[in-house]
Amino acid sequence: MARAATTSDVFNAIAEPQRRNILVLLRAGERPVTEVAEELGMSQPGASKHLRVLREVGLVQDHRVGKQRLYALDARGLRHVHEWAGGFEQFWNESFDRLEVYMQELKQETNKE
């Protein structure tokens, strides 16, 4: 089965670690591409390519202010990711509950000795 193009699927777009780093950086507010590149230690053309992909999948918006183009997070695009990941919440809660029970049992056995 062919993989979806990076620019058509949010999951593929955020699979790239640098793009996730950009999203984290943009949580603090809008920034120009030069600042994104500098903060993350990447080239300006590399940052521009990542921002373009994020914009095309709806995770980033941009607008011009004078000669600069500012990029801002559009977290609404992460809704599908949140809903998908949220489906695993019950699994993790149950796993942690089992771990807690196990730890309590170990503690009781240790206190008996």
Coordinates of N, CA and C in Angstrom, one line a residue:
M1 N 0.8 -1.2 0.0 CA 0.0 0.0 0.0 C 0.9 1.2 0.0
A2 N 0.6 2.2 -0.9 CA 1.4 3.4 -1.0 C 1.2 4.3 0.2
R3 N 2.2 4.9 0.6 CA 2.2 5.8 1.8 C 1.6 7.2 1.3
A4 N 0.8 7.8 2.1 CA 0.3 9.1 1.8 C 1.4 10.2 1.7
A5 N 1.2 11.1 0.8 CA 2.2 12.2 0.7 C 2.3 13.0 1.9
T6 N 3.5 13.4 2.3 CA 3.7 14.1 3.5 C 2.8 15.4 3.6
T7 N 2.6 16.0 2.5 CA 1.8 17.2 2.4 C 0.3 17.0 2.4
S8 N -0.2 15.8 2.5 CA -1.6 15.5 2.5 C -2.1 14.9 3.7
D9 N -1.2 14.6 4.7 CA -1.6 13.9 5.8 C -0.9 14.4 7.1
V10 N -1.6 14.8 8.1 CA -1.0 15.4 9.3 C -0.1 14.4 10.0
F11 N -0.5 13.1 10.0 CA 0.3 12.1 10.7 C 1.7 12.0 10.0
N12 N 1.7 12.0 8.7 CA 3.0 11.9 8.0 C 3.8 13.2 8.2
A13 N 3.2 14.3 8.2 CA 3.9 15.6 8.4 C 4.6 15.6 9.8
I14 N 3.9 15.2 10.8 CA 4.5 15.3 12.1 C 5.4 14.1 12.5
A15 N 5.5 13.2 11.6 CA 6.4 12.1 11.8 C 7.8 12.5 11.8
E16 N 8.1 13.7 11.2 CA 9.4 14.2 11.1 C 9.7 15.0 12.3
P17 N 10.8 14.6 13.1 CA 11.1 15.3 14.4 C 11.3 16.8 14.3
Q18 N 11.9 17.3 13.2 CA 12.1 18.8 13.1 C 10.8 19.5 13.0
R19 N 9.8 18.9 12.3 CA 8.5 19.5 12.2 C 7.8 19.6 13.6
R20 N 7.9 18.5 14.3 CA 7.4 18.5 15.7 C 8.1 19.6 16.5
N21 N 9.4 19.8 16.4 CA 10.1 20.8 17.1 C 9.6 22.2 16.7
I22 N 9.3 22.4 15.4 CA 8.8 23.7 15.0 C 7.4 23.9 15.6
L23 N 6.6 22.9 15.7 CA 5.2 23.1 16.3 C 5.4 23.5 17.8
V24 N 6.3 22.8 18.5 CA 6.5 23.2 19.9 C 7.0 24.6 20.0
L25 N 7.9 25.0 19.1 CA 8.4 26.4 19.1 C 7.3 27.4 18.9
L26 N 6.4 27.1 17.9 CA 5.4 28.0 17.6 C 4.3 28.1 18.6
R27 N 4.3 27.2 19.6 CA 3.3 27.3 20.7 C 3.4 28.6 21.4
A28 N 4.7 29.1 21.5 CA 5.0 30.3 22.2 C 4.5 31.6 21.5
G29 N 4.2 31.4 20.2 CA 3.8 32.6 19.4 C 4.4 32.6 18.0
E30 N 3.9 33.5 17.2 CA 4.3 33.5 15.8 C 5.8 34.0 15.7
R31 N 6.4 33.4 14.6 CA 7.9 33.8 14.4 C 8.2 33.8 12.9
P32 N 9.2 34.5 12.5 CA 9.6 34.5 11.1 C 10.5 33.2 10.9
V33 N 10.6 32.8 9.7 CA 11.4 31.6 9.3 C 12.8 31.7 9.8
T34 N 13.4 32.9 9.8 CA 14.8 33.0 10.2 C 14.9 32.7 11.7
E35 N 14.0 33.1 12.5 CA 14.0 32.8 13.9 C 13.8 31.3 14.2
V36 N 12.9 30.7 13.4 CA 12.6 29.3 13.6 C 13.9 28.5 13.2
A37 N 14.6 28.9 12.1 CA 15.8 28.2 11.7 C 16.9 28.4 12.8
E38 N 17.1 29.6 13.3 CA 18.1 29.9 14.3 C 17.8 29.1 15.6
E39 N 16.6 29.2 16.0 CA 16.3 28.5 17.3 C 16.5 27.0 17.2
L40 N 16.3 26.4 16.1 CA 16.3 25.0 15.9 C 17.6 24.5 15.3
G41 N 18.5 25.4 15.0 CA 19.8 25.1 14.4 C 19.8 24.4 13.0
M42 N 18.9 25.0 12.2 CA 18.8 24.5 10.8 C 18.9 25.6 9.9
S43 N 19.1 25.3 8.6 CA 19.2 26.3 7.6 C 17.9 26.9 7.3
Q44 N 17.9 28.2 6.8 CA 16.7 28.9 6.5 C 15.9 28.1 5.4
P45 N 16.5 27.6 4.4 CA 15.8 26.9 3.4 C 15.2 25.6 3.9
G46 N 15.9 24.9 4.8 CA 15.3 23.7 5.5 C 14.1 24.1 6.3
A47 N 14.2 25.1 7.1 CA 13.1 25.6 7.9 C 11.9 25.9 7.0
S48 N 12.2 26.6 5.9 CA 11.1 27.0 5.0 C 10.4 25.8 4.4
K49 N 11.1 24.8 4.1 CA 10.5 23.6 3.5 C 9.6 22.9 4.6
H50 N 10.1 22.8 5.8 CA 9.3 22.2 6.9 C 8.0 23.0 7.1
L51 N 8.2 24.3 7.2 CA 7.0 25.2 7.4 C 6.0 25.1 6.3
R52 N 6.5 24.9 5.1 CA 5.6 24.8 3.9 C 4.7 23.5 4.1
V53 N 5.4 22.4 4.5 CA 4.7 21.2 4.7 C 3.6 21.3 5.8
L54 N 4.0 21.9 6.9 CA 3.1 22.2 8.0 C 1.9 23.1 7.6
R55 N 2.2 24.0 6.8 CA 1.1 24.9 6.3 C 0.2 24.1 5.4
E56 N 0.7 23.3 4.5 CA -0.1 22.6 3.6 C -1.0 21.6 4.3
V57 N -0.6 21.0 5.4 CA -1.5 20.1 6.1 C -2.4 20.8 7.2
G58 N -2.3 22.1 7.2 CA -3.1 22.9 8.1 C -2.7 23.0 9.6
L59 N -1.4 22.9 9.8 CA -0.9 23.0 11.2 C -0.3 24.4 11.5
V60 N 0.0 25.1 10.4 CA 0.7 26.4 10.5 C 0.0 27.4 9.6
Q61 N -0.2 28.6 10.0 CA -0.7 29.7 9.2 C 0.4 30.7 9.1
D62 N 0.3 31.5 8.0 CA 1.3 32.5 7.8 C 0.7 33.8 7.3
H63 N 1.3 34.9 7.6 CA 0.9 36.2 7.0 C 2.1 37.1 7.0
R64 N 2.0 38.1 6.1 CA 3.1 39.0 5.9 C 2.9 40.2 6.9
V65 N 4.1 40.6 7.4 CA 4.2 41.9 8.2 C 5.4 42.6 7.6
G66 N 5.1 43.6 6.8 CA 6.2 44.3 6.1 C 6.9 43.3 5.1
K67 N 8.2 43.1 5.2 CA 8.9 42.2 4.4 C 9.0 40.8 4.9
Q68 N 8.6 40.6 6.2 CA 8.6 39.3 6.8 C 7.4 38.5 6.7
R69 N 7.5 37.2 6.6 CA 6.4 36.3 6.7 C 6.4 35.7 8.1
L70 N 5.4 35.8 8.8 CA 5.3 35.3 10.2 C 4.5 34.0 10.1
Y71 N 5.0 33.0 10.9 CA 4.3 31.7 11.0 C 3.8 31.5 12.4
A72 N 2.5 30.9 12.4 CA 1.9 30.7 13.7 C 1.3 29.3 13.7
L73 N 1.3 28.7 14.9 CA 0.6 27.4 15.1 C -0.9 27.5 14.8
D74 N -1.4 26.5 14.1 CA -2.9 26.4 14.0 C -3.2 25.0 14.6
A75 N -3.3 24.9 15.9 CA -3.5 23.6 16.6 C -4.8 22.9 16.2
R76 N -5.7 23.6 15.6 CA -6.9 22.9 15.2 C -6.6 21.7 14.3
G77 N -5.5 21.8 13.5 CA -5.1 20.7 12.6 C -4.7 19.5 13.4
L78 N -4.4 19.6 14.6 CA -3.9 18.5 15.4 C -5.1 17.7 16.0
R79 N -6.3 18.2 15.8 CA -7.5 17.5 16.4 C -7.6 16.0 16.0
H80 N -7.3 15.7 14.8 CA -7.4 14.3 14.4 C -6.3 13.4 15.2
V81 N -5.1 14.0 15.3 CA -4.1 13.4 16.1 C -4.5 13.2 17.5
H82 N -5.0 14.2 18.1 CA -5.5 14.1 19.5 C -6.6 13.1 19.7
E83 N -7.5 13.1 18.8 CA -8.6 12.1 18.9 C -8.1 10.7 18.7
W84 N -7.1 10.5 17.8 CA -6.6 9.1 17.6 C -5.8 8.7 18.8
A85 N -4.9 9.6 19.3 CA -4.1 9.2 20.5 C -4.9 9.1 21.7
G86 N -6.0 9.8 21.8 CA -6.9 9.7 23.0 C -7.5 8.3 23.1
G87 N -7.6 7.6 22.0 CA -8.2 6.3 22.0 C -7.3 5.3 22.8
F88 N -6.1 5.7 23.0 CA -5.2 4.8 23.8 C -5.1 5.2 25.3
E89 N -5.8 6.2 25.6 CA -5.8 6.7 27.0 C -6.3 5.6 28.0
Q90 N -7.3 4.9 27.6 CA -7.8 3.8 28.5 C -6.8 2.7 28.7
F91 N -6.1 2.4 27.6 CA -5.0 1.4 27.7 C -4.0 1.8 28.7
W92 N -3.5 3.1 28.6 CA -2.4 3.5 29.5 C -2.9 3.6 30.9
N93 N -4.2 4.1 31.1 CA -4.7 4.2 32.5 C -4.8 2.8 33.1
E94 N -5.3 1.8 32.3 CA -5.3 0.4 32.9 C -3.9 -0.1 33.1
S95 N -3.0 0.2 32.3 CA -1.6 -0.3 32.5 C -1.0 0.3 33.8
F96 N -1.2 1.6 34.0 CA -0.7 2.2 35.2 C -1.4 1.7 36.4
D97 N -2.7 1.4 36.3 CA -3.5 0.9 37.4 C -2.9 -0.5 37.8
R98 N -2.6 -1.3 36.8 CA -2.1 -2.7 37.1 C -0.7 -2.5 37.7
L99 N 0.1 -1.6 37.2 CA 1.4 -1.4 37.8 C 1.3 -0.9 39.3
E100 N 0.4 -0.1 39.5 CA 0.2 0.4 40.9 C -0.2 -0.8 41.8
V101 N -1.1 -1.6 41.4 CA -1.5 -2.8 42.2 C -0.3 -3.7 42.4
Y102 N 0.5 -3.9 41.4 CA 1.7 -4.8 41.5 C 2.7 -4.2 42.5
M103 N 2.9 -2.9 42.4 CA 3.8 -2.2 43.4 C 3.3 -2.3 44.8
Q104 N 2.0 -2.2 45.0 CA 1.4 -2.3 46.3 C 1.6 -3.8 46.9
E105 N 1.4 -4.7 46.0 CA 1.6 -6.1 46.4 C 3.1 -6.4 46.8
L106 N 4.0 -5.9 46.0 CA 5.4 -6.0 46.3 C 5.7 -5.4 47.7
K107 N 5.2 -4.2 47.9 CA 5.4 -3.5 49.1 C 4.9 -4.3 50.3
Q108 N 3.7 -4.9 50.2 CA 3.1 -5.7 51.3 C 4.0 -6.9 51.5
E109 N 4.4 -7.6 50.5 CA 5.3 -8.8 50.6 C 6.6 -8.4 51.3
T110 N 7.2 -7.3 51.0 CA 8.4 -6.8 51.6 C 8.2 -6.5 53.1
N111 N 7.1 -5.9 53.4 CA 6.8 -5.6 54.8 C 6.5 -6.8 55.7
K112 N 6.1 -7.9 55.0 CA 5.8 -9.2 55.8 C 7.1 -9.9 56.2
E113 N 8.2 -9.7 55.4 CA 9.4 -10.3 55.6 C 10.2 -9.7 56.7

